XYZ file of N, CA, C and O in Angstrom:
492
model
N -25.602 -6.556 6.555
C -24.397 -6.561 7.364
C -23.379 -7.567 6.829
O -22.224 -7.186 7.018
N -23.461 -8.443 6.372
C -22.920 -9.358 5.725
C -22.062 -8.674 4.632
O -20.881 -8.376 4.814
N -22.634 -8.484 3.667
C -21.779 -7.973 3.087
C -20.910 -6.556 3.404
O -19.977 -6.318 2.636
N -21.085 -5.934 4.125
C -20.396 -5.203 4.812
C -19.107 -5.706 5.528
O -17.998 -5.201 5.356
N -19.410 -6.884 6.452
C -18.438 -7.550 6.621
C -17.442 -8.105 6.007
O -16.263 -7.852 6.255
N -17.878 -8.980 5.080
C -17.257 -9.903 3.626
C -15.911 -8.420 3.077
O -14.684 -8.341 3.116
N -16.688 -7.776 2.757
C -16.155 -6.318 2.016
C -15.494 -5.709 2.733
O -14.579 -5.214 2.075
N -15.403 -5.341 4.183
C -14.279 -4.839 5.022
C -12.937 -5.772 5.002
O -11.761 -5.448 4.837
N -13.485 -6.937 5.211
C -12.163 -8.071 5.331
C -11.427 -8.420 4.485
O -10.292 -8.801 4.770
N -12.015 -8.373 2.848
C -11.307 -8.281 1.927
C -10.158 -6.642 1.790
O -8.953 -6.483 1.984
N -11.084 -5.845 1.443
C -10.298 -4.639 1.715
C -8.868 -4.498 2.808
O -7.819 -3.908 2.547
N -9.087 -4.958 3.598
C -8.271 -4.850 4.857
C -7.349 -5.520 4.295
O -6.433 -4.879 3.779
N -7.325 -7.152 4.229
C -6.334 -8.254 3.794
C -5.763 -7.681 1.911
O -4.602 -7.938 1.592
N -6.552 -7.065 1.037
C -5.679 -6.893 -0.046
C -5.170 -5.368 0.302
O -4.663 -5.012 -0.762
N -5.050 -4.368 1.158
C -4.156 -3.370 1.561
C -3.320 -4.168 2.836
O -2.950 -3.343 3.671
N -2.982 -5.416 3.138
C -2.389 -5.608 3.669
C -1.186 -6.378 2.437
O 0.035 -6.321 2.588
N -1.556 -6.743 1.811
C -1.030 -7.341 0.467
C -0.420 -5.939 -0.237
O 0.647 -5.886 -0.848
N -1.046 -5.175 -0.083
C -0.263 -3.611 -1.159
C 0.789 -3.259 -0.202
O 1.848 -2.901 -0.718
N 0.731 -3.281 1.148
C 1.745 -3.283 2.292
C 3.170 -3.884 1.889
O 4.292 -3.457 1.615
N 2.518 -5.097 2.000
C 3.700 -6.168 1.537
C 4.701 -5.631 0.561
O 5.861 -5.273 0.764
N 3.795 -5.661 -0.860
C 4.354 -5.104 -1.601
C 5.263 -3.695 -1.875
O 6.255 -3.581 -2.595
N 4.647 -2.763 -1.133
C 5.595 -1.452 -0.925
C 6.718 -2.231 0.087
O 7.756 -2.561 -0.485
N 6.640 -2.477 1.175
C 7.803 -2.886 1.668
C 8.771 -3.438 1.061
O 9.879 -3.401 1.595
N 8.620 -4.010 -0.052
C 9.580 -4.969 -0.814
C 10.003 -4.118 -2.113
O 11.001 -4.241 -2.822
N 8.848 -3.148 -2.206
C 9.488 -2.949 -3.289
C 9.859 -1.170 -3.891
O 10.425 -0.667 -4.862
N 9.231 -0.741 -2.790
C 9.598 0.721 -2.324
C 10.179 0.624 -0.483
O 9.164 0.764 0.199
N 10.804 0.530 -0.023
C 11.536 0.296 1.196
C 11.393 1.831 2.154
O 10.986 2.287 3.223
N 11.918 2.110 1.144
C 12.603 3.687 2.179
C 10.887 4.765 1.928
O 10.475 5.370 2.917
N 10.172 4.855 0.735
C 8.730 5.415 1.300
C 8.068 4.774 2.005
O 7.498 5.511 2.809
N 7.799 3.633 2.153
C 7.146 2.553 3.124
C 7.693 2.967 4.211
O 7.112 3.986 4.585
N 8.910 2.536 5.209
C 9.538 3.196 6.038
C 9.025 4.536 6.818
O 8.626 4.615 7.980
N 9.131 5.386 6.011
C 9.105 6.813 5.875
C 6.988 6.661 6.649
O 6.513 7.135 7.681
N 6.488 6.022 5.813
C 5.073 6.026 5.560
C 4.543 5.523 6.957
O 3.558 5.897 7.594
N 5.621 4.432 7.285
C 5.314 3.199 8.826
C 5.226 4.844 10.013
O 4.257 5.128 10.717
N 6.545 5.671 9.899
C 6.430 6.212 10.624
C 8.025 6.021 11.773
O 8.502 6.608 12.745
N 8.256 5.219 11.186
C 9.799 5.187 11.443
C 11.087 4.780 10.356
O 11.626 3.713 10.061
N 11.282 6.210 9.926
C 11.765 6.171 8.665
C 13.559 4.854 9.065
O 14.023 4.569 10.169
N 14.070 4.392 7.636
C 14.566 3.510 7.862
C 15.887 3.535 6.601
O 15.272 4.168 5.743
N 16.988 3.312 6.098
C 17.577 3.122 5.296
C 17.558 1.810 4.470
O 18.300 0.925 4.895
N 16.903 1.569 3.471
C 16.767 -0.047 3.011
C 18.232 -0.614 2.670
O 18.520 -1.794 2.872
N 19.456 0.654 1.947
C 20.994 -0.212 1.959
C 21.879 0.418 3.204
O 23.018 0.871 3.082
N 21.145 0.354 4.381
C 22.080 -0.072 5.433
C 21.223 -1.380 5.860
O 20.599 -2.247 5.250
N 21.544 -1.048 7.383
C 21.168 -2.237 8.505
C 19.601 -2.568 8.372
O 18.994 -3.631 8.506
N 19.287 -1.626 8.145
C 17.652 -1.341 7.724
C 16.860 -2.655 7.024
O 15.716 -3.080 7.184
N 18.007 -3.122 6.157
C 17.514 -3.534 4.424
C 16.608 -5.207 4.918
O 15.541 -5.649 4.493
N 17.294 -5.622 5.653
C 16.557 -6.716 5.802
C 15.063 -7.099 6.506
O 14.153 -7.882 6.235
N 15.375 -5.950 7.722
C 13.980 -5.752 8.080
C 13.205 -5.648 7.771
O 12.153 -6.245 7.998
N 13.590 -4.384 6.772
C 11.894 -3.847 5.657
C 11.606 -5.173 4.872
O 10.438 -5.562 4.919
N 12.404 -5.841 4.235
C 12.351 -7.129 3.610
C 11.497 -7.885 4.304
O 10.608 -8.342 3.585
N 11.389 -8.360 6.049
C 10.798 -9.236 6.511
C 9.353 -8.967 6.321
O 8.398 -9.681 6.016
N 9.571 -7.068 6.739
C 8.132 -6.471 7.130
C 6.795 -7.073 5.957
O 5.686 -7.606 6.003
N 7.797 -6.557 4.952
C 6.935 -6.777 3.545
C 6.914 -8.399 3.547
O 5.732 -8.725 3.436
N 7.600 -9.353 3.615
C 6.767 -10.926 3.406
C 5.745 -10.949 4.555
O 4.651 -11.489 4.390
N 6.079 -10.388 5.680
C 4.906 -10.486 6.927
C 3.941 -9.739 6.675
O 2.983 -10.174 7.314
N 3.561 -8.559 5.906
C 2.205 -7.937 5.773
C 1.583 -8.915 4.120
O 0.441 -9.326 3.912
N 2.379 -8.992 3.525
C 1.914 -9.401 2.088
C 1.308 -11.185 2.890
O 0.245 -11.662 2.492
N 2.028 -11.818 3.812
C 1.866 -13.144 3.724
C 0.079 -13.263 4.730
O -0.866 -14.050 4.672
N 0.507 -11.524 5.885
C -0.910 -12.099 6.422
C -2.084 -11.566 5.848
O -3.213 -11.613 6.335
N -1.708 -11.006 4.672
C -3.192 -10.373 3.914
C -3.430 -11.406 2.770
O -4.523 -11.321 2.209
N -2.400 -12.553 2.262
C -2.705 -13.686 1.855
C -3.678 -14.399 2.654
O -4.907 -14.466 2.645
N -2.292 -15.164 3.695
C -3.847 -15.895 4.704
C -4.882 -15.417 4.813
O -5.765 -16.087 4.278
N -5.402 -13.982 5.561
C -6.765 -13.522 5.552
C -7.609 -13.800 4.114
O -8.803 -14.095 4.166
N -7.183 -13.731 3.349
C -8.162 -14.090 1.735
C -7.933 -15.622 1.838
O -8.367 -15.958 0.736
N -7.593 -16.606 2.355
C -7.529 -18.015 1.753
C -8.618 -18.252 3.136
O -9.581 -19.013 3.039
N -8.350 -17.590 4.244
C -9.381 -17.945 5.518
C -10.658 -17.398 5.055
O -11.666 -17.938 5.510
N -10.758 -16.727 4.488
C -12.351 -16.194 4.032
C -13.134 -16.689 3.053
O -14.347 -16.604 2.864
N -12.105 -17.319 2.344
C -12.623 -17.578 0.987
C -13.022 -19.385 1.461
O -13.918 -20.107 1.024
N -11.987 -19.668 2.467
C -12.207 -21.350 2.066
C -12.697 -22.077 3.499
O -13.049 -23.255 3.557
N -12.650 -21.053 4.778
C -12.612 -21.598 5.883
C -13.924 -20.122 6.863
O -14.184 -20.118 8.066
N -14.411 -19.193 5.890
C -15.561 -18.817 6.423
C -15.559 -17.715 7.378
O -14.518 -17.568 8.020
N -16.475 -16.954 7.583
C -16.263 -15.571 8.420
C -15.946 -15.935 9.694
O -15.219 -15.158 10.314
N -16.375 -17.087 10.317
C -15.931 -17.262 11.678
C -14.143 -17.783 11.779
O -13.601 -17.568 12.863
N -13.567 -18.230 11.024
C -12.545 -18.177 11.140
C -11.725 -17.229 11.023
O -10.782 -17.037 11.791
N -12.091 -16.350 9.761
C -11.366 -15.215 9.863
C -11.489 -13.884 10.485
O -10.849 -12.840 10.360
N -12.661 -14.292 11.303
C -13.027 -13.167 12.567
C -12.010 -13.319 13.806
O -11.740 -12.354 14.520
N -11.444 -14.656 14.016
C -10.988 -15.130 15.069
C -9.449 -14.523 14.407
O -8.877 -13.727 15.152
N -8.945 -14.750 13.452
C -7.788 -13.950 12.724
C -7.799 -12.782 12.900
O -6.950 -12.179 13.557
N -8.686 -12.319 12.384
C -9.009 -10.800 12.501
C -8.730 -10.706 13.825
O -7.770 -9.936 13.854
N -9.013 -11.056 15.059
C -8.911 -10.661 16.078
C -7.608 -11.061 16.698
O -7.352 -10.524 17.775
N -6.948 -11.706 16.326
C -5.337 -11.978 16.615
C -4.494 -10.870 15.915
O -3.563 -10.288 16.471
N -4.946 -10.614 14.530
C -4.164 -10.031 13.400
C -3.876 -7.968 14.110
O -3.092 -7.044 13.893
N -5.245 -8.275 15.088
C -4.980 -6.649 15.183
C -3.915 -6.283 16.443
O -3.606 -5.147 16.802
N -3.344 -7.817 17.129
C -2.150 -7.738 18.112
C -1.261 -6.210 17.262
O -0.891 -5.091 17.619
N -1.243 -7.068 15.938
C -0.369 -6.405 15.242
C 0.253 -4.489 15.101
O 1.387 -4.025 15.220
N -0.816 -3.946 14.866
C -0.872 -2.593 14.439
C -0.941 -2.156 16.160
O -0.212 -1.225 16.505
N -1.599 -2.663 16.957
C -1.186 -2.127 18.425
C 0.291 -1.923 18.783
O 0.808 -1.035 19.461
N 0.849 -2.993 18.140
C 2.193 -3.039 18.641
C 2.849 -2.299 17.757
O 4.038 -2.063 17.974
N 2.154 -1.737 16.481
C 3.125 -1.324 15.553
C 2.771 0.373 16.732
O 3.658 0.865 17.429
N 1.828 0.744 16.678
C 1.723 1.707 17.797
C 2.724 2.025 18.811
O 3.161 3.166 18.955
N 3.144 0.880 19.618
C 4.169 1.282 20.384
C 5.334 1.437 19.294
O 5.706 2.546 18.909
N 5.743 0.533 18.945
C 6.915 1.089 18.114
C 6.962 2.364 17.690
O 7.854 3.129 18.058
N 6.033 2.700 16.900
C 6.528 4.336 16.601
C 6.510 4.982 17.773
O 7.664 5.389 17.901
N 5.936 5.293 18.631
C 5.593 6.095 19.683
C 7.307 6.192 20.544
O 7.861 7.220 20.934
N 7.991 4.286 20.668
C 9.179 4.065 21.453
C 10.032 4.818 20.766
O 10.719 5.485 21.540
N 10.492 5.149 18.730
C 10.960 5.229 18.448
C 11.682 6.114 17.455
O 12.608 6.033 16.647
N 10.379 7.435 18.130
C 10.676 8.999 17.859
C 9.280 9.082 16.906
O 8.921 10.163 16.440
N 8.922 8.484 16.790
C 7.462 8.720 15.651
C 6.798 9.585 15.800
O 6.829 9.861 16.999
N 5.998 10.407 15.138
C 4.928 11.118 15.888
C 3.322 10.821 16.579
O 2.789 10.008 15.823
N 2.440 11.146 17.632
C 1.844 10.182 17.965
C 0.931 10.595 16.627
O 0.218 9.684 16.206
N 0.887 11.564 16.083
C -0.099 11.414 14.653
C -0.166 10.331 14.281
O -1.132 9.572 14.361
N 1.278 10.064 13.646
C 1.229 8.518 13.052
C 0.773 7.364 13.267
O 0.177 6.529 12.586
N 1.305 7.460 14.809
C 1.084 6.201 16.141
C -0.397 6.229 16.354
O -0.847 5.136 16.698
N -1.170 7.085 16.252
C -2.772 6.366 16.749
C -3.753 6.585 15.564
O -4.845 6.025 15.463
N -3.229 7.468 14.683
C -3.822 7.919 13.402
C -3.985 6.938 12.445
O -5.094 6.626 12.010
N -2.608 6.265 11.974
C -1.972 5.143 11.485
C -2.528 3.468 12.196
O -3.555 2.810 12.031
N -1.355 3.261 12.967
C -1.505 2.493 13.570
C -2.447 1.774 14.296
O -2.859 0.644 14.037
N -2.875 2.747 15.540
C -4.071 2.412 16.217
C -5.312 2.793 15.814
O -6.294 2.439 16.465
N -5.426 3.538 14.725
C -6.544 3.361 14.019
C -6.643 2.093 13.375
O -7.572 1.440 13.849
N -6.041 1.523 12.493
C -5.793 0.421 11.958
C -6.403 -0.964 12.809
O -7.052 -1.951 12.465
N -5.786 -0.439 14.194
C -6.318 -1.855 14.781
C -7.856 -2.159 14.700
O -8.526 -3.099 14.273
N -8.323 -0.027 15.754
C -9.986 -0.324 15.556
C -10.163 -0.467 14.412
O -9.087 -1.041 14.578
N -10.441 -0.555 13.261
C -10.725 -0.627 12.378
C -10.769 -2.470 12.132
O -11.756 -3.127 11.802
N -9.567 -2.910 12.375
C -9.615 -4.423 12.614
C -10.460 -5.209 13.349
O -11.203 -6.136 13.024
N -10.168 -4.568 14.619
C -11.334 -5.167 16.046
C -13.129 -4.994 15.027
O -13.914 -5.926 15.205
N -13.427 -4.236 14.406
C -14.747 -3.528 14.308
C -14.534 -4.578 13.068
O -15.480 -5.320 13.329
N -13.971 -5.114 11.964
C -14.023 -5.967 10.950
C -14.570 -7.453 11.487
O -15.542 -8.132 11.154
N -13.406 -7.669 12.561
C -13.846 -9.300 13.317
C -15.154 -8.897 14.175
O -15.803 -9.908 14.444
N -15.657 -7.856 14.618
C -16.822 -7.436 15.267
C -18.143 -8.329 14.445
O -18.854 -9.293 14.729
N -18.001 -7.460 13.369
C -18.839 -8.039 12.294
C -18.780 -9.023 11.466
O -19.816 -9.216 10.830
N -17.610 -9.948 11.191
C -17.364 -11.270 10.968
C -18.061 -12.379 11.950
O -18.495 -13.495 11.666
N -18.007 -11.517 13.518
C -18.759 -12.618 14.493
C -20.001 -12.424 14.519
O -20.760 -13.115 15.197
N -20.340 -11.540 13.847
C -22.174 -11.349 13.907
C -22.741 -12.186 12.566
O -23.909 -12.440 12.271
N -21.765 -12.452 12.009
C -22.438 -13.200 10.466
C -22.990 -14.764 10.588
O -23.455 -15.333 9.601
């Protein structure tokens, strides 16, 4: 189980890092991909900008919490971190999305999170 764990949390935190990176550096498929498509040179442009330092920065932290501060810390992350994709849930859902996206995407994402720190707290 251990390594099962170790290996989900990495996975999770470096596709949260490939996140980052599409946001910054493909805008408008990222967008498109979130589920609420977006224009990166209008009003759009800065947002996607934030999105991407905020997914790239918390799939950093998650690898520096695992690597240097241990599964119980980054179980307790893990379990804050999945606020996240819940809420990304409502957003699409508030903001014409489809719920495909919204629980397929999104709220899958979270369980998938919750069930990572599940097994981070069993280690």
């Amino acid at each position: 189980m251990t390594i099962t764990a170790y290996t989900l949390a990495v996975v999770l935190n470096v596709f949260c890092l490939f996140l980052g990176y599409r946001f910054l550096f493909q805008p408008g498929p990222a967008a498109a991909g979130y589920g609420v498509p977006a224009d990166p040179g209008g009003d759009a442009g800065a947002y996607l900008t934030i999105k991407g330092l905020r997914d790239g920065a918390l799939g950093l932290v998650g690898l520096v919490l695992l690597a240097f501060a241990g599964a119980g810390a980054e179980a307790w992350f893990m379990l804050a971190v999945a606020l996240i994709p819940l809420g990304d849930t409502v957003i699409v859902l508030r903001h014409g999305g489809t719920k495909a996206v919204a629980f397929g995407i999104h709220f899958a994402t979270a369980v998938v999170i919750l069930i990572s720190a599940g097994l981070l707290f069993a280690v």
